[in-house]
Amino acid sequence: MIFLVVFLLFSTLILRLGVIQIVYGDDYKRELQRTDAVTVSNTVPRGKMYDRNGDVIVDNTPLNAITYTKSQNTSQQKMLETAEKLSKMINIDTSKVSDRDKRDYWLIKNPKKAQKLITPAEQKKWDSKKIYQMQLKRVPASELNYSQEDLKVIAILKQFNSGYAMTPQIVKNKDVSPEEFAAVSENLENLPGVDTTTDWERNYVFGDTLKSILGDVSSEQAGLPKDLAQQYLAQGYSRNDRVGTSYIEQEYENVLHGVKAEMKNVTDSSGKGISTQVVKQGQRGDDLVLTIDMDLQKQIEKIVEDGMWQQKQDPNSALLDRAYVVVMDPHTGEVLSLVGKKIVTDKKTGKEQMQDDALGTFTTSYAVGSAVKGATILTGYQTGAIHPNSTQVDEPLEIKGTPPKKSWKTFGEINDLRALQVSSNVYMWKTVIAMAGGHYVPHQPLDLNLKTFDTMRNYFSEFGLGVRTGIDLPNETPGVQGPERKPGLLLDLAIGQYDTYTALQLAQYVSTIANGGYRMQPHIVKEIREPDTTSNKPGPVIKEIEPNVLNRIDMKESWIKRVQEGFHMVMTVGDGTAVSYFRGATYDPAGKTGTAQAFYYGADRSKWGTPVINTSLVGFAPFDNPEVAVAVLVPWAYEGTGTPLADILGRQVMDAYFNLKKARAAGGNTANTNTTDNTSNTNTTDNTANQSSGQ
């Protein structure tokens, strides 16, 4: 019987082995030999940014990096073993290890103890997610007092788990010493999933200069912005990819991002890596050449900073905290310089310091005053309210129920050119009264057609005032239109005292007048170029941004030339409001000054509502063949009376442009070429007293 039983058992075993070998043998052999090939993408450096002269503005700094790529079926225990080995080879920051990270680590290290934290009844009642959450809560706090070595392991394990399967994750890419890099490289066979490579870090060569416009890039830890994650994923991005998060970096993400390198990772049936093959070589992102002239940008930033600090010494300028300058090519719309500066108080030291606010040139708007009078005159021509050489009597206007409204000085009978030259308010008001079908009678109320608000705003928009300029950057504001419609406010609109405009809108407006009536779309990117890996210069041109005419103003060429002549008189003839500031300028400037009564709404909330004066200046040069247009806007320049900082800055900015041009033509040093005539103590202004009735 025993023999029979043994015989049957052996027979069954032999039969079973035969079935396995003969019937299923090939299947098992294929399974043992099975390999998985998964293609993963490695990030590449972003494209560079250059200024118009070929100087690098934004670069990539190479970094030694240690990465980890986990396979689909890598267990936490295997990852822990690798992390423990790696922790003996590198130093890593442990300051970000959280209580949750420590609890996760304890559960991995103590699986049997972790199981005892849950009762059999709870095991049956809860799903795996609920069980894990309760295990985390029940880890004894006394068990979490780890040594520094343990914390290093926890920090590395945290980095391992922060990535996605088959996606390289940065473990360390800053301050990787040559010794660390070599130690890890030599032990890659014993560190499954770990690799050494070269990573990159964005380098803004000029520091904070224009930094707010250049934008930011997300970290690998932050990855894709939550609100755009699905859009990027659909384009083939990984969740931990670094992308532009603001302004140029974000606006030109598809250009700067580049083509990822594709690697095929081959693993055996147990998930162990066998080999890595290059499927496609990566390529750095394409480069951007900006319209900005960084030499000019730096000089103007210094001009603005010095001017603001000096003006702040005046007690009447205590609320001054910002200033904006835009320099454009009036024929192409290329932005040569975009400068914004803001004085802020350091929360730690309590001291005032200067901060970049270039964004404010197109994201914030203010009342600009008389600088808009060129548009008012041209609107008057177009509507038939006035014609070239029309005369008006500049006299105080006595409108019933309002304080007298007058210019900063009574000029008597003047024509349109003289009105621009001396910045007559009364001439503008009488023009608008005629435009609105009214008739001024001293001490009587004004009866005006308030649809003229729409007429004026429509014509102003042809110059770029009150509408977005179309610059290739996000978040541009169109400014603010005053909500009420009253006769007095219509008069205020004509002299820039009601609606608000940005510095960039002023630059587009004066460019439109300077170039003969074409509203050019401003742009800050000049060219897109292929990356050149052999030099630090831009490669071949892929795309050139062509000048774009948004519209031609619906006005006669002779009218535009008439206003150009008036602007020329402002800066070069007799008692023009800017003559004292531009006296001696060799480049034959033309332009218009402006001051506006406004109210302070800055950082000091206790001072909100304080009456202040905004100052502005628009200009172009040379008069007969304009090559540069400038807009300066200084909100809250002073209280009561003070120095029109915009006029001073405008002269220095134009000097800087032409001196830089001269130095380059001579092949000389372009640094510190902003030598100017001394414009101090030249306090000729558009006095705005009693301008705004608010009626």
XYZ file of C-alpha atoms in Angstrom:
695
model
C 0.000 0.000 0.000
C 2.813 2.380 0.906
C 4.607 1.534 -2.281
C 1.416 2.106 -4.292
C 0.813 5.497 -2.666
C 4.388 6.581 -3.298
C 4.124 5.372 -6.886
C 0.933 7.370 -7.463
C 2.402 10.502 -5.903
C 5.502 10.294 -8.065
C 3.381 9.605 -11.111
C 1.267 12.699 -10.375
C 4.395 14.804 -9.862
C 5.934 13.572 -13.110
C 2.683 14.238 -14.951
C 2.478 17.747 -13.518
C 6.080 18.506 -14.418
C 5.418 17.244 -17.914
C 2.416 19.500 -18.305
C 4.388 22.504 -17.056
C 7.353 21.782 -19.289
C 5.565 20.621 -22.416
C 2.303 22.583 -22.362
C 3.297 25.779 -20.549
C 7.081 25.666 -20.842
C 7.342 28.264 -23.617
C 5.006 30.629 -21.778
C 7.080 30.478 -18.602
C 10.292 30.873 -20.554
C 8.924 33.987 -22.264
C 7.860 35.383 -18.894
C 11.355 34.871 -17.475
C 12.867 36.550 -20.507
C 10.263 39.310 -20.621
C 11.527 42.886 -20.518
C 9.596 46.131 -20.340
C 10.687 49.198 -22.289
C 9.332 52.507 -21.032
C 10.234 55.773 -22.715
C 10.761 58.708 -20.356
C 11.505 62.343 -21.054
C 14.322 64.348 -19.536
C 14.072 68.109 -19.246
C 16.392 70.365 -21.222
C 17.563 73.909 -20.487
C 15.242 76.759 -21.469
C 16.051 79.148 -24.272
C 18.097 82.225 -23.500
C 17.077 85.866 -23.777
C 19.248 88.534 -25.391
C 18.848 92.283 -25.673
C 18.715 94.005 -29.064
C 22.540 94.286 -29.086
C 23.122 90.549 -28.554
C 24.000 90.752 -24.870
C 22.693 87.872 -22.742
C 19.945 88.938 -20.315
C 18.709 85.520 -19.156
C 20.958 82.458 -19.203
C 21.107 78.932 -17.758
C 23.682 77.981 -15.146
C 24.648 74.277 -15.392
C 24.388 72.279 -12.167
C 25.583 68.809 -11.216
C 22.485 66.850 -10.226
C 21.491 63.550 -8.665
C 18.173 62.142 -9.863
C 15.908 59.223 -9.056
C 13.540 57.412 -11.401
C 11.210 54.886 -9.838
C 9.747 52.057 -11.884
C 6.090 51.109 -11.886
C 6.456 48.336 -9.295
C 9.236 49.621 -7.036
C 8.255 48.932 -3.441
C 8.689 51.359 -0.580
C 11.113 48.921 1.056
C 13.347 48.927 -2.024
C 13.234 52.717 -2.168
C 14.127 52.847 1.511
C 17.138 50.620 0.977
C 18.346 52.843 -1.842
C 17.757 56.006 0.201
C 19.789 54.586 3.086
C 22.721 53.819 0.771
C 22.512 57.235 -0.906
C 22.386 59.067 2.439
C 25.912 57.845 3.193
C 27.236 59.469 -0.009
C 25.597 62.912 -0.045
C 24.534 65.695 2.270
C 20.990 66.925 1.922
C 18.911 69.670 3.499
C 16.663 68.214 6.219
C 14.937 71.449 7.229
C 11.850 70.646 5.172
C 11.274 67.201 6.712
C 7.775 67.385 8.169
C 6.020 65.454 10.917
C 4.086 63.597 8.214
C 7.370 62.576 6.516
C 8.627 61.134 9.819
C 5.434 59.143 10.327
C 5.574 57.770 6.773
C 9.159 56.706 7.417
C 8.237 54.985 10.693
C 5.493 52.969 9.000
C 7.895 51.793 6.277
C 10.590 50.884 8.824
C 8.190 49.108 11.184
C 5.585 47.214 9.114
C 4.719 44.721 11.892
C 4.291 47.427 14.527
C 2.263 49.435 12.023
C -0.096 46.487 11.533
C -0.745 46.314 15.269
C -1.940 49.928 15.271
C -5.180 48.730 13.626
C -7.554 46.243 15.282
C -8.908 43.202 13.361
C -12.383 44.760 13.425
C -11.025 47.972 11.899
C -9.158 45.950 9.283
C -12.479 44.523 8.098
C -14.364 47.796 8.400
C -12.028 50.261 6.638
C -10.494 50.448 3.178
C -6.716 50.654 2.713
C -6.688 54.455 2.472
C -8.563 54.860 5.749
C -6.339 52.295 7.448
C -3.182 54.156 6.378
C -4.561 57.489 7.606
C -5.320 55.985 11.007
C -1.909 54.358 11.187
C -0.306 57.744 10.580
C -2.325 59.289 13.406
C -1.503 56.489 15.836
C 2.276 56.480 15.377
C 3.572 57.267 18.892
C 5.174 60.733 19.069
C 7.935 59.254 21.200
C 9.030 57.191 18.194
C 9.723 60.264 16.028
C 12.897 61.558 17.673
C 15.231 60.703 14.814
C 18.972 61.241 14.466
C 20.457 63.487 11.801
C 21.375 60.432 9.736
C 17.783 59.207 9.851
C 16.549 62.656 8.849
C 18.813 62.543 5.791
C 17.252 59.232 4.782
C 13.769 60.670 5.311
C 14.617 63.746 3.205
C 15.939 61.584 0.362
C 12.949 59.230 0.541
C 10.666 62.253 0.385
C 12.335 63.310 -2.867
C 12.017 59.781 -4.239
C 8.268 59.802 -3.573
C 7.639 63.306 -4.886
C 8.083 62.245 -8.503
C 6.034 60.134 -10.872
C 6.768 56.621 -12.086
C 9.338 56.494 -14.894
C 9.932 60.262 -14.589
C 13.345 61.469 -13.380
C 13.043 63.400 -10.125
C 15.712 65.777 -8.829
C 17.083 64.577 -5.478
C 19.783 67.232 -5.232
C 20.936 69.824 -7.773
C 22.388 72.616 -5.668
C 25.786 72.538 -4.014
C 26.524 69.030 -5.252
C 30.221 68.676 -4.504
C 32.602 66.912 -6.927
C 33.149 64.267 -4.238
C 29.414 63.585 -3.916
C 28.959 63.474 -7.688
C 31.859 61.049 -8.092
C 30.775 58.796 -5.206
C 27.262 58.412 -6.577
C 28.491 57.921 -10.155
C 30.793 55.119 -9.067
C 28.030 53.267 -7.210
C 25.117 53.514 -9.638
C 24.904 49.703 -9.917
C 24.129 49.513 -6.211
C 21.628 52.403 -6.356
C 18.718 51.251 -8.548
C 16.860 54.229 -10.060
C 19.568 56.750 -9.111
C 21.506 58.611 -11.793
C 23.906 61.533 -12.116
C 23.293 64.182 -14.725
C 23.573 67.887 -15.489
C 20.670 70.108 -14.536
C 20.207 73.864 -15.005
C 19.150 76.934 -13.083
C 17.783 80.166 -14.558
C 20.293 83.014 -14.305
C 19.100 86.616 -14.647
C 22.377 88.243 -15.616
C 21.440 91.812 -14.690
C 19.887 90.927 -11.336
C 16.699 92.869 -10.635
C 16.975 95.005 -13.777
C 13.749 94.399 -15.722
C 13.203 91.252 -13.612
C 9.463 91.753 -13.209
C 9.053 91.889 -17.001
C 11.303 88.899 -17.696
C 9.157 86.775 -15.379
C 9.752 83.678 -13.262
C 10.078 79.927 -13.762
C 8.531 77.357 -11.433
C 10.725 75.018 -9.418
C 10.713 71.284 -10.063
C 9.010 70.813 -6.686
C 6.214 73.200 -7.660
C 5.978 71.849 -11.205
C 3.041 72.857 -13.375
C 0.727 75.615 -12.115
C -2.503 74.036 -10.894
C -4.749 76.232 -13.031
C -2.856 75.325 -16.231
C -1.820 71.752 -15.401
C -4.324 70.006 -17.693
C -3.438 72.274 -20.598
C 0.282 71.569 -20.195
C -0.249 67.824 -19.704
C -2.177 67.709 -22.972
C 0.882 69.237 -24.651
C 3.165 66.474 -23.361
C 4.545 68.115 -20.236
C 5.194 66.180 -17.038
C 3.698 67.363 -13.756
C 7.071 68.285 -12.308
C 8.282 70.204 -15.382
C 9.531 73.718 -14.821
C 7.536 76.277 -16.783
C 7.284 80.038 -17.044
C 4.873 81.411 -14.467
C 4.765 85.111 -15.355
C 5.314 87.636 -18.145
C 7.933 86.861 -20.842
C 8.840 83.480 -19.345
C 5.148 82.510 -19.410
C 4.054 84.386 -22.533
C 6.752 82.667 -24.634
C 6.728 79.297 -22.830
C 6.173 77.358 -26.062
C 9.318 78.959 -27.526
C 11.591 78.788 -24.487
C 10.676 75.281 -23.261
C 12.635 73.297 -25.827
C 12.430 69.652 -26.941
C 12.894 67.036 -24.250
C 15.396 64.227 -24.550
C 13.654 60.849 -24.756
C 15.277 57.834 -23.044
C 14.110 54.216 -23.212
C 14.512 52.416 -19.877
C 14.534 48.620 -20.265
C 13.649 46.528 -17.161
C 13.346 42.800 -16.576
C 10.274 41.034 -15.221
C 11.227 41.902 -11.650
C 11.446 45.594 -12.473
C 15.225 45.767 -12.308
C 16.806 48.099 -14.835
C 18.773 46.409 -17.613
C 19.733 49.248 -19.938
C 19.031 52.814 -20.997
C 18.891 53.841 -24.633
C 18.700 57.322 -26.165
C 15.607 57.536 -28.362
C 15.788 61.231 -29.215
C 18.362 63.845 -28.362
C 16.989 66.830 -26.491
C 17.427 70.413 -27.631
C 17.544 73.587 -25.587
C 14.618 75.920 -26.108
C 14.739 78.575 -28.815
C 16.156 81.948 -27.847
C 14.432 85.316 -27.680
C 16.014 88.569 -28.795
C 14.246 91.419 -27.021
C 13.762 94.953 -28.311
C 15.221 96.248 -25.028
C 18.582 98.025 -25.018
C 20.051 96.968 -21.670
C 22.703 99.707 -21.673
C 19.944 102.296 -22.054
C 17.719 100.445 -19.584
C 20.379 100.511 -16.862
C 21.121 104.190 -17.422
C 17.457 105.182 -17.277
C 16.905 103.108 -14.132
C 19.734 105.027 -12.457
C 18.335 108.331 -13.724
C 14.922 107.527 -12.265
C 16.279 106.265 -8.950
C 18.561 109.278 -8.455
C 15.776 111.671 -9.432
C 13.283 110.101 -7.027
C 15.687 110.103 -4.075
C 16.563 113.728 -4.741
C 12.916 114.755 -5.073
C 12.062 112.924 -1.833
C 14.236 115.442 0.022
C 11.549 118.057 -0.632
C 9.004 117.947 2.244
C 6.211 118.476 -0.304
C 7.242 115.217 -2.008
C 6.924 112.960 1.031
C 4.232 110.872 -0.729
C 6.260 110.366 -3.926
C 6.926 106.632 -4.224
C 6.896 105.687 -7.929
C 7.911 106.809 -11.411
C 7.645 105.290 -14.901
C 9.508 105.784 -18.181
C 8.868 104.163 -21.582
C 11.161 104.643 -24.583
C 9.930 103.446 -27.995
C 10.839 103.505 -31.641
C 7.838 105.478 -32.984
C 8.013 103.818 -36.399
C 8.206 100.156 -35.383
C 6.693 99.967 -31.892
C 9.888 98.385 -30.514
C 10.176 99.114 -26.787
C 13.756 100.223 -26.129
C 13.344 100.710 -22.402
C 10.601 99.953 -19.899
C 11.440 101.412 -16.505
C 9.358 101.509 -13.366
C 10.665 102.214 -9.872
C 8.863 102.133 -6.548
C 10.062 103.150 -3.082
C 8.932 100.641 -0.454
C 9.584 100.268 3.255
C 11.508 97.180 4.340
C 9.401 95.405 6.970
C 12.438 94.182 8.894
C 14.582 97.323 8.964
C 11.918 99.988 8.510
C 14.146 101.679 5.927
C 13.017 102.824 2.495
C 14.447 100.992 -0.493
C 14.026 101.082 -4.266
C 12.144 98.247 -5.964
C 11.648 97.344 -9.622
C 8.134 98.118 -10.878
C 8.513 97.961 -14.653
C 5.152 96.179 -14.746
C 3.555 99.400 -13.575
C 4.264 100.997 -16.956
C 1.300 99.095 -18.391
C -0.587 97.617 -15.413
C -1.256 100.859 -13.481
C -2.886 104.057 -14.722
C -3.076 107.645 -13.497
C -4.419 111.074 -14.431
C -1.718 112.542 -16.672
C -2.814 116.142 -17.167
C -1.955 118.369 -20.116
C 0.157 115.813 -21.966
C -3.058 114.734 -23.777
C -3.767 118.176 -25.240
C -2.361 117.144 -28.622
C -5.215 114.635 -28.890
C -7.708 117.301 -27.766
C -6.582 119.717 -30.492
C -6.737 117.037 -33.195
C -10.202 115.967 -32.004
C -11.248 119.618 -32.236
C -10.032 119.759 -35.846
C -11.806 116.527 -36.763
C -15.153 117.553 -35.251
C -15.014 121.043 -36.749
C -14.971 122.738 -33.347
C -11.736 124.486 -34.360
C -9.469 124.599 -37.389
C -5.757 125.274 -37.760
C -4.952 128.799 -36.562
C -8.316 129.192 -34.787
C -8.061 131.743 -31.989
C -9.662 131.772 -28.558
C -9.439 134.244 -25.704
C -7.634 132.688 -22.747
C -9.480 134.178 -19.786
C -10.873 132.879 -16.482
C -14.150 131.041 -17.099
C -16.894 132.117 -14.697
C -19.391 129.242 -14.849
C -22.385 129.515 -12.574
C -22.087 127.456 -9.429
C -18.385 126.636 -9.813
C -15.098 128.291 -8.819
C -13.352 130.181 -11.635
C -11.573 127.883 -14.086
C -8.408 129.237 -15.634
C -5.019 128.434 -17.101
C -1.868 128.734 -14.995
C -1.558 132.212 -16.527
C -3.960 134.418 -18.505
C -2.753 134.616 -22.113
C -5.456 136.622 -23.889
C -6.141 135.853 -27.546
C -4.108 132.834 -28.698
C -4.201 130.305 -31.528
C -3.882 126.523 -31.427
C -0.069 126.452 -31.621
C 0.287 128.983 -28.837
C -2.238 127.017 -26.779
C -0.011 123.942 -27.001
C 3.174 125.942 -26.434
C 2.016 127.441 -23.132
C -0.450 124.664 -22.248
C -3.592 126.779 -22.166
C -6.461 125.086 -20.361
C -9.015 127.676 -21.425
C -8.322 127.064 -25.119
C -9.028 123.348 -24.608
C -12.186 124.024 -22.608
C -13.600 126.410 -25.217
C -12.781 123.830 -27.903
C -14.735 121.157 -26.042
C -17.632 123.544 -25.357
C -17.905 124.137 -29.114
C -17.568 120.411 -29.758
C -20.463 119.741 -27.358
C -22.732 122.355 -28.953
C -22.479 124.701 -25.961
C -22.045 128.443 -25.674
C -20.075 130.037 -22.875
C -21.712 133.052 -21.228
C -19.996 134.383 -18.068
C -21.848 133.556 -14.830
C -24.310 131.295 -16.662
C -24.524 127.471 -16.499
C -23.137 125.379 -19.338
C -25.540 123.312 -21.419
C -23.441 120.654 -23.153
C -24.241 117.541 -25.166
C -22.805 114.862 -22.907
C -22.521 112.391 -25.787
C -19.326 114.314 -26.466
C -17.744 112.081 -23.798
C -18.067 109.211 -26.305
C -16.821 111.362 -29.185
C -13.678 112.404 -27.334
C -12.934 108.944 -25.986
C -13.366 107.397 -29.423
C -10.868 109.806 -30.965
C -8.490 109.495 -28.011
C -8.537 105.708 -28.465
C -7.197 106.115 -32.003
C -3.974 107.355 -30.382
C -3.951 104.535 -27.808
C -5.369 106.540 -24.901
C -7.917 104.616 -22.831
C -7.437 101.304 -24.675
C -4.923 98.492 -24.431
C -1.827 99.116 -26.521
C -1.516 95.458 -27.573
C 1.943 94.873 -26.096
C 3.018 91.214 -26.132
C 2.754 90.881 -22.344
C -0.207 89.814 -20.161
C -2.282 91.821 -17.673
C -2.242 95.154 -19.488
C -4.851 97.608 -18.191
C -6.844 99.885 -20.510
C -6.937 102.544 -17.792
C -10.047 103.806 -16.042
C -12.855 105.883 -17.522
C -14.532 108.275 -15.144
C -18.046 106.908 -14.486
C -19.998 110.180 -14.193
C -21.051 112.491 -17.027
C -21.270 116.148 -16.080
C -20.309 119.286 -18.018
C -17.417 120.118 -15.691
C -16.033 116.600 -15.972
C -16.146 116.823 -19.765
C -13.915 119.889 -19.524
C -11.585 117.980 -17.198
C -11.370 115.119 -19.716
C -10.010 117.541 -22.315
C -6.996 118.404 -20.139
C -6.219 114.906 -18.836
C -7.871 115.396 -15.459
C -10.595 112.732 -15.548
C -9.760 109.419 -17.271
C -6.534 107.636 -16.344
C -3.815 106.323 -18.666
C -0.659 104.209 -18.421
C 2.878 105.316 -19.251
C 2.864 102.852 -22.164
C -0.336 104.411 -23.536
C 1.348 107.825 -23.399
C 4.305 106.407 -25.348
C 1.995 104.948 -27.996
C 0.067 108.229 -28.178
C 3.140 110.420 -28.722
C 4.577 107.870 -31.176
C 1.369 108.142 -33.215
C 1.791 111.912 -33.440
C 5.536 111.642 -34.113
C 5.259 109.158 -37.015
C 2.461 110.967 -38.815
C -0.624 109.210 -37.481
C 0.097 105.464 -37.337
C -0.697 103.702 -34.048
C 2.004 101.063 -33.784
C 1.611 97.988 -31.626
C 4.373 98.039 -29.004
C 6.327 94.822 -28.627
C 9.174 93.664 -26.421
C 10.258 90.571 -28.383
C 12.149 91.371 -31.567
C 13.159 87.934 -32.872
C 12.966 84.219 -32.164
C 16.250 82.451 -32.898
C 17.639 78.930 -32.943
C 19.961 78.113 -30.058
C 23.656 78.328 -30.918
C 25.600 75.846 -28.778
C 28.977 76.928 -30.138
C 28.911 80.526 -28.916
C 27.183 82.841 -26.509
C 25.463 84.713 -29.329
C 22.009 84.298 -30.900
C 21.702 81.675 -33.631
C 19.875 81.886 -37.000
C 16.576 83.782 -37.104
C 13.440 81.619 -36.954
C 10.934 84.442 -36.821
C 11.200 88.207 -36.874
C 8.424 90.221 -35.231
C 7.304 92.659 -37.896
C 5.959 96.141 -37.078
C 2.171 96.085 -36.798
C 0.013 99.111 -37.553
C -3.096 98.920 -35.359
C -4.790 101.857 -37.054
C -4.211 105.133 -38.908
C -5.853 108.042 -37.107
C -8.731 109.492 -39.114
C -7.230 112.960 -39.413
C -5.511 115.017 -42.108
C -1.740 114.818 -42.369
C -1.539 118.623 -42.277
C -3.376 118.615 -38.924
C -0.916 116.126 -37.448
C 1.995 118.253 -38.653
C 0.339 121.258 -37.021
C 0.304 119.494 -33.639
C 3.886 118.337 -34.184
C 4.831 121.997 -34.633
C 2.998 122.920 -31.444
C 4.906 120.208 -29.571
C 8.139 121.571 -31.040
C 7.329 125.018 -29.669
C 6.711 123.535 -26.198
C 10.372 122.537 -25.947
C 12.228 125.038 -28.134
C 10.399 128.361 -28.499
C 10.057 131.306 -26.117
C 8.050 130.551 -22.987
C 7.147 126.997 -23.975
C 6.469 125.010 -20.817
C 9.488 122.730 -21.340
C 11.964 125.199 -22.836
C 13.842 125.719 -19.578
C 14.326 121.962 -19.239
C 15.390 121.267 -22.830
C 17.416 124.397 -23.512
C 20.630 123.515 -25.314
C 19.512 120.044 -26.432
C 21.271 119.275 -29.716
C 18.738 116.715 -30.911
C 15.856 119.174 -31.589
C 13.145 117.753 -29.306
C 9.378 118.137 -29.402
C 6.814 117.158 -26.792
C 4.223 118.124 -24.237
C 4.350 118.581 -20.480
C 1.541 117.679 -18.113
C 0.445 118.086 -14.525
C -2.763 116.759 -13.014
C -4.548 117.308 -9.746
C -5.099 113.896 -8.193
C -5.484 112.097 -4.876
C -2.947 109.846 -3.187
C -3.771 106.127 -2.955
C -0.399 104.556 -2.232
C 1.030 102.269 0.429
C 0.431 104.671 3.337
C -3.303 104.164 3.878
C -3.399 106.869 6.553
C -2.685 109.412 3.763
C -5.295 108.165 1.315
C -7.264 110.963 -0.306
C -4.523 113.580 0.164
C -4.558 116.055 -2.782
C -1.389 115.604 -4.846
C 0.007 116.558 -8.248
C 0.913 114.003 -10.923
C 3.496 115.121 -13.479
C 4.013 113.744 -16.980
C 5.962 114.370 -20.162
C 5.698 112.997 -23.685
C 8.244 113.773 -26.367
C 10.072 112.722 -29.497
C 13.260 113.652 -31.327
C 14.599 114.782 -33.684
C 11.620 116.932 -34.635
C 12.026 116.647 -38.420
C 12.787 112.907 -38.447
C 11.731 111.271 -35.167
C 13.693 108.184 -34.164
C 12.742 107.928 -30.506
C 9.596 108.586 -28.462
C 9.609 109.011 -24.692
C 6.867 109.005 -22.050
C 7.475 109.857 -18.388
C 4.813 109.572 -15.691
C 5.390 110.474 -12.023
C 2.274 109.990 -9.876
C 1.949 111.873 -6.568
C 5.045 113.941 -7.360
C 4.286 116.605 -4.757
C 1.643 118.327 -2.674
C 0.814 121.983 -3.325
C 3.819 123.246 -5.257
C 6.988 121.496 -6.264
C 9.375 120.487 -9.013
C 7.951 118.682 -12.077
C 10.168 115.611 -11.854
C 8.791 114.229 -15.130
C 10.320 117.137 -17.071
C 13.712 116.674 -15.423
C 13.694 112.923 -16.032
C 12.509 113.398 -19.616
C 15.494 115.605 -20.456
C 17.951 113.202 -18.859
C 16.387 110.200 -20.596
C 16.607 111.828 -24.035
C 20.181 112.895 -23.332
C 21.031 109.331 -22.335
C 19.581 107.953 -25.579
C 21.441 110.323 -27.892
C 24.691 110.234 -25.926
C 24.621 106.435 -26.024
C 24.008 106.541 -29.766
C 26.915 108.954 -30.195
C 29.243 106.818 -28.064
C 28.401 103.704 -30.084
C 28.980 105.521 -33.358
C 32.396 106.563 -32.070
C 33.100 103.039 -30.831
C 33.561 104.265 -27.278
C 32.430 103.160 -23.833
C 28.657 103.150 -23.520
C 28.673 103.334 -19.727
C 27.720 106.556 -17.950
C 26.806 108.443 -21.119
C 23.865 110.230 -19.530
C 25.625 113.577 -19.050
C 22.972 116.320 -19.051
C 22.660 120.019 -18.685
C 21.948 121.033 -15.099
C 18.180 121.368 -14.978
C 17.857 122.138 -11.287
C 16.046 125.266 -10.150
C 14.079 125.507 -13.409
C 10.591 125.383 -12.007
C 8.513 126.269 -15.072
C 5.360 124.140 -14.863
C 1.812 123.748 -16.024
C 0.184 125.224 -12.913
C -2.999 123.255 -12.448
C -4.536 125.391 -9.726
C -8.301 125.742 -10.079
C -8.427 123.472 -13.125
C -10.770 120.771 -11.950
C -14.229 121.911 -10.934
C -15.617 118.389 -10.572
C -18.949 119.668 -11.890
